[in-house]
Tab-separated table of C-alpha atoms in Angstrom:
chain	number	residue	atom	x	y	z
A	1	MET	CA	71.316	42.006	51.091
A	2	ASP	CA	68.391	39.571	52.143
A	3	SER	CA	70.681	36.615	50.978
A	4	THR	CA	73.114	37.955	53.147
A	5	LEU	CA	71.311	38.853	56.030
A	6	ALA	CA	69.211	35.336	55.789
A	7	LEU	CA	72.758	33.636	55.540
A	8	MET	CA	73.802	35.487	58.886
A	9	GLN	CA	70.659	34.136	60.711
A	10	ASP	CA	71.299	30.576	59.535
A	11	PRO	CA	72.859	28.594	62.412
A	12	ALA	CA	73.663	25.728	59.583
A	13	ALA	CA	75.877	28.686	57.697
A	14	TRP	CA	77.888	29.502	60.868
A	15	ILE	CA	78.690	25.665	61.647
A	16	ALA	CA	80.075	25.593	57.997
A	17	LEU	CA	81.852	28.959	58.299
A	18	ILE	CA	83.833	27.546	61.839
A	19	THR	CA	83.965	24.177	59.859
A	20	LEU	CA	85.875	25.905	56.883
A	21	VAL	CA	87.946	28.275	58.874
A	22	VAL	CA	89.429	25.436	60.783
A	23	MET	CA	89.968	23.349	57.456
A	24	GLU	CA	91.357	26.549	55.839
A	25	VAL	CA	93.932	27.257	58.766
A	26	VAL	CA	94.707	23.641	58.870
A	27	LEU	CA	95.519	23.228	54.849
A	28	GLY	CA	97.361	26.678	55.359
A	29	ILE	CA	99.717	25.045	57.743
A	30	ASP	CA	101.462	23.299	54.655
A	31	ASN	CA	102.163	26.540	52.580
A	32	LEU	CA	103.483	28.306	55.848
A	33	ILE	CA	105.806	25.473	56.688
A	34	PHE	CA	107.460	25.567	53.242
A	35	ILE	CA	107.453	29.436	53.016
A	36	SER	CA	109.221	29.473	56.756
A	37	ILE	CA	111.862	27.342	55.511
A	38	LEU	CA	112.363	28.607	52.243
A	39	THR	CA	112.619	32.395	53.440
A	40	ASN	CA	115.132	31.335	56.298
A	41	LYS	CA	117.572	30.857	53.620
A	42	LEU	CA	117.594	34.694	52.559
A	43	PRO	CA	119.668	37.177	54.391
A	44	ALA	CA	117.785	38.362	57.281
A	45	GLU	CA	116.961	41.706	55.851
A	46	HIS	CA	114.763	39.985	53.038
A	47	ARG	CA	113.076	37.543	55.051
A	48	VAL	CA	110.128	39.561	56.392
A	49	ARG	CA	109.187	41.248	53.073
A	50	ALA	CA	109.865	37.764	51.402
A	51	ARG	CA	107.275	36.031	54.113
A	52	ARG	CA	104.440	39.008	53.471
A	53	ILE	CA	104.906	38.926	49.808
A	54	GLY	CA	104.483	34.984	49.818
A	55	ILE	CA	101.488	35.044	51.604
A	56	GLY	CA	100.198	38.043	50.267
A	57	LEU	CA	100.691	36.115	46.715
A	58	ALA	CA	98.518	33.207	48.651
A	59	LEU	CA	95.915	35.452	49.503
A	60	ILE	CA	95.311	36.826	45.949
A	61	MET	CA	95.642	33.472	44.219
A	62	ARG	CA	92.546	32.258	46.880
A	63	LEU	CA	90.566	35.089	46.030
A	64	ALA	CA	91.341	35.145	42.425
A	65	LEU	CA	90.160	31.317	42.277
A	66	LEU	CA	86.907	32.078	44.262
A	67	GLY	CA	85.779	34.322	41.522
A	68	THR	CA	86.338	31.696	38.821
A	69	ILE	CA	84.356	28.824	41.273
A	70	ALA	CA	82.701	27.639	37.808
A	71	TRP	CA	86.366	26.915	36.320
A	72	ILE	CA	87.498	25.343	39.589
A	73	VAL	CA	84.787	22.775	39.453
A	74	GLN	CA	85.714	21.593	35.984
A	75	LEU	CA	89.240	21.181	37.067
A	76	THR	CA	87.743	18.112	38.617
A	77	THR	CA	86.632	16.689	35.548
A	78	PRO	CA	88.648	13.682	33.786
A	79	VAL	CA	90.770	14.568	30.713
A	80	PHE	CA	92.335	11.582	30.302
A	81	GLU	CA	92.691	8.106	31.517
A	82	ALA	CA	95.857	5.834	32.100
A	83	PHE	CA	96.110	2.590	34.525
A	84	GLY	CA	92.197	2.732	34.815
A	85	HIS	CA	92.081	6.072	36.502
A	86	GLY	CA	90.854	9.134	34.936
A	87	TYR	CA	93.147	12.158	35.601
A	88	SER	CA	91.702	15.709	35.977
A	89	TRP	CA	93.471	19.221	35.936
A	90	LYS	CA	93.396	18.797	39.492
A	91	ASP	CA	95.090	15.682	39.650
A	92	MET	CA	97.998	16.849	37.422
A	93	ILE	CA	98.683	19.993	39.571
A	94	LEU	CA	98.539	18.044	42.882
A	95	ILE	CA	101.155	15.620	41.169
A	96	ALA	CA	103.264	18.297	39.989
A	97	GLY	CA	103.062	20.121	43.111
A	98	GLY	CA	103.936	16.937	44.980
A	99	LEU	CA	107.120	16.256	42.786
A	100	PHE	CA	108.216	19.775	43.360
A	101	LEU	CA	107.794	19.327	46.824
A	102	VAL	CA	109.561	15.799	47.216
A	103	TRP	CA	112.590	17.364	45.004
A	104	LYS	CA	112.616	20.573	46.992
A	105	ALA	CA	112.599	18.876	50.609
A	106	THR	CA	114.787	16.106	49.361
A	107	LYS	CA	117.438	18.851	48.172
A	108	GLU	CA	117.344	20.919	51.508
A	109	ILE	CA	117.728	17.922	53.872
A	110	HIS	CA	120.681	16.659	51.708
A	111	HIS	CA	122.258	20.659	52.093
A	112	ASN	CA	121.364	20.161	55.988
A	113	VAL	CA	123.052	16.789	56.010
A	114	ASP	CA	125.979	17.680	54.103
A	115	PRO	CA	127.816	20.967	55.242
A	116	ILE	CA	129.684	21.321	52.368
A	117	ASP	CA	126.891	22.344	50.223
A	118	HIS	CA	126.047	25.412	52.551
A	119	LYS	CA	128.704	27.343	50.691
A	120	GLU	CA	126.367	27.626	47.577
A	121	ASP	CA	123.759	29.313	49.923
A	122	MET	CA	125.881	32.376	50.816
A	123	VAL	CA	127.617	33.362	47.922
A	124	GLY	CA	128.189	37.279	48.166
A	125	GLY	CA	126.123	39.528	44.998
A	126	ALA	CA	123.376	36.595	44.529
A	127	VAL	CA	120.965	38.100	47.132
A	128	THR	CA	118.454	39.412	44.281
A	129	THR	CA	118.692	36.201	42.244
A	130	SER	CA	118.270	34.375	45.698
A	131	PHE	CA	115.372	36.281	46.637
A	132	ALA	CA	113.479	36.175	43.195
A	133	SER	CA	114.040	32.305	43.452
A	134	ALA	CA	112.575	32.221	46.902
A	135	ILE	CA	109.273	34.241	45.401
A	136	GLY	CA	109.004	32.098	42.409
A	137	GLN	CA	109.168	29.005	44.405
A	138	ILE	CA	106.524	30.396	46.888
A	139	LEU	CA	104.644	31.259	43.874
A	140	VAL	CA	104.362	27.742	42.446
A	141	LEU	CA	103.101	25.870	45.668
A	142	ASP	CA	100.784	28.812	46.375
A	143	LEU	CA	99.089	28.085	43.400
A	144	VAL	CA	98.962	24.243	44.336
A	145	PHE	CA	97.783	24.529	47.857
A	146	SER	CA	95.379	27.636	46.734
A	147	ILE	CA	93.866	25.140	44.062
A	148	ASP	CA	93.649	22.283	47.081
A	149	SER	CA	92.244	24.929	49.564
A	150	ILE	CA	89.447	26.590	47.303
A	151	ILE	CA	88.015	22.826	45.646
A	152	THR	CA	87.907	21.810	49.533
A	153	ALA	CA	86.016	24.947	50.236
A	154	VAL	CA	83.654	24.485	47.361
A	155	GLY	CA	82.855	20.932	48.513
A	156	MET	CA	82.226	21.928	52.139
A	157	THR	CA	79.847	24.959	51.073
A	158	PRO	CA	77.820	26.538	48.246
A	159	HIS	CA	77.848	30.194	49.789
A	160	LEU	CA	80.677	32.182	48.211
A	161	PRO	CA	80.680	34.907	51.518
A	162	ILE	CA	81.456	31.817	53.540
A	163	MET	CA	84.315	30.890	51.545
A	164	VAL	CA	85.660	34.309	51.456
A	165	ILE	CA	85.633	34.966	54.921
A	166	ALA	CA	87.308	31.843	55.880
A	167	VAL	CA	90.021	32.606	53.474
A	168	LEU	CA	90.684	36.023	54.832
A	169	VAL	CA	90.636	34.621	58.374
A	170	ALA	CA	93.171	31.379	57.175
A	171	VAL	CA	95.830	34.144	55.246
A	172	THR	CA	95.454	36.492	58.339
A	173	VAL	CA	96.414	33.369	60.933
A	174	MET	CA	99.299	32.768	58.463
A	175	LEU	CA	100.417	36.080	58.379
A	176	VAL	CA	100.490	36.279	62.225
A	177	ALA	CA	102.388	33.147	62.864
A	178	ALA	CA	104.875	33.452	59.697
A	179	THR	CA	107.616	35.254	61.638
A	180	PRO	CA	107.295	33.734	65.043
A	181	LEU	CA	107.196	30.083	63.580
A	182	ALA	CA	110.326	31.048	61.044
A	183	ASN	CA	112.371	32.291	63.813
A	184	PHE	CA	111.248	29.134	65.970
A	185	ILE	CA	112.424	26.668	63.105
A	186	GLU	CA	115.704	28.734	62.657
A	187	LYS	CA	116.694	28.815	66.398
A	188	ASN	CA	116.200	25.007	66.380
A	189	PRO	CA	118.263	22.808	63.807
A	190	THR	CA	116.067	19.415	64.691
A	191	ILE	CA	112.814	21.379	64.117
A	192	VAL	CA	114.142	22.411	60.379
A	193	MET	CA	114.590	18.344	59.876
A	194	LEU	CA	111.291	17.694	61.212
A	195	ALA	CA	109.577	20.444	59.164
A	196	LEU	CA	111.466	19.151	55.797
A	197	ALA	CA	110.382	15.659	56.799
A	198	PHE	CA	106.856	17.268	56.863
A	199	LEU	CA	107.231	18.781	53.378
A	200	LEU	CA	108.289	15.050	52.139
A	201	MET	CA	105.016	13.534	53.496
A	202	ILE	CA	102.580	16.471	52.150
A	203	GLY	CA	104.495	15.824	48.652
A	204	THR	CA	104.102	12.246	48.551
A	205	THR	CA	100.730	12.352	49.818
A	206	LEU	CA	99.910	15.059	46.952
A	207	ILE	CA	101.296	12.764	44.513
A	208	ALA	CA	99.128	10.142	46.012
A	209	GLU	CA	95.954	12.211	45.791
A	210	GLY	CA	96.710	13.138	42.187
A	211	MET	CA	96.964	9.419	41.201
A	212	GLY	CA	93.703	8.542	42.986
A	213	PHE	CA	94.632	7.326	45.986
A	214	HIS	CA	92.659	9.203	48.477
A	215	VAL	CA	94.771	9.687	51.962
A	216	PRO	CA	92.548	10.960	54.822
A	217	LYS	CA	94.105	14.358	55.765
A	218	GLY	CA	93.180	13.410	59.802
A	219	TYR	CA	96.045	10.894	59.473
A	220	ILE	CA	98.271	13.071	57.920
A	221	TYR	CA	98.045	15.920	60.221
A	222	ALA	CA	97.769	13.499	63.663
A	223	ALA	CA	100.941	12.093	62.698
A	224	MET	CA	102.554	15.402	62.137
A	225	ALA	CA	101.087	16.761	65.822
A	226	PHE	CA	102.383	13.482	67.384
A	227	SER	CA	105.807	14.119	65.782
A	228	ALA	CA	105.823	17.444	66.559
A	229	LEU	CA	104.834	16.526	70.263
A	230	VAL	CA	107.528	14.052	70.552
A	231	GLU	CA	110.119	16.710	69.414
A	232	VAL	CA	108.921	19.208	71.711
A	233	LEU	CA	109.376	16.617	74.525
A	234	ASN	CA	112.992	16.208	73.450
A	235	MET	CA	113.842	19.863	73.361
A	236	ILE	CA	112.517	19.778	76.770
A	237	SER	CA	114.842	17.055	77.936
A	238	ARG	CA	117.819	18.289	76.080
A	239	ARG	CA	117.122	21.888	77.854
A	240	ALA	CA	116.803	20.028	81.441
A	241	ARG	CA	120.143	17.953	80.939
A	242	GLN	CA	121.973	21.394	79.741
A	243	GLY	CA	120.515	23.298	82.628
A	244	LYS	CA	121.746	20.344	85.016
A	245	GLY	CA	125.256	20.314	83.227
A	246	THR	CA	125.643	23.925	83.461
A	247	GLY	CA	124.547	23.822	87.425
A	248	GLY	CA	126.919	21.104	88.118
A	249	HIS	CA	129.910	23.293	86.813
């Protein structure tokens, strides 16, 4: 109790908490984009439930991993060496998750580009399988993003209460933003392609980091923010032209 009170009175602890909350929210964006795109492929009545389950699993995984910090830290210890780089379990998990993201994003881009492929997405009677498949895929990426998130948290502060609060805040933000983001993506087809491109870039980054090539997260998120800003300007421009066209008639 005394240690908790001392932590609450420490300005450095509050700075660490704010920094970690921002970092966890930013890292959660990747997770949220994937969940939004995947759940939008489900029938409308199952989407909200799938999002809540997916984000709930993300919270459970993060809290469970926080309870095994000693094991998490060991994940960064190299277990074998190849091509001059020591590969740890964390590296292998990042590479596997990155490959999965690249495969999934590429497949979804192909489905969006080729209209014929949409027939297989709306097969009657396959709702249960589709729901289970969506939850399974969310579970895989939740694990990858959770491990990355907790290792980042461990590297930023040694205080477990700060990590728990940061994770709870980040997952709460994900829960609040999930449905509005998914609806926005669904209503704007060009945003879907942009989000898939983001997932492709994130997957490539995970593979690179797993192979020992450090890619500063700031560059990735700056590129994503710039691309999103350009797309927003395009949307405003399109709506302005449509408004003029309607007015002209």
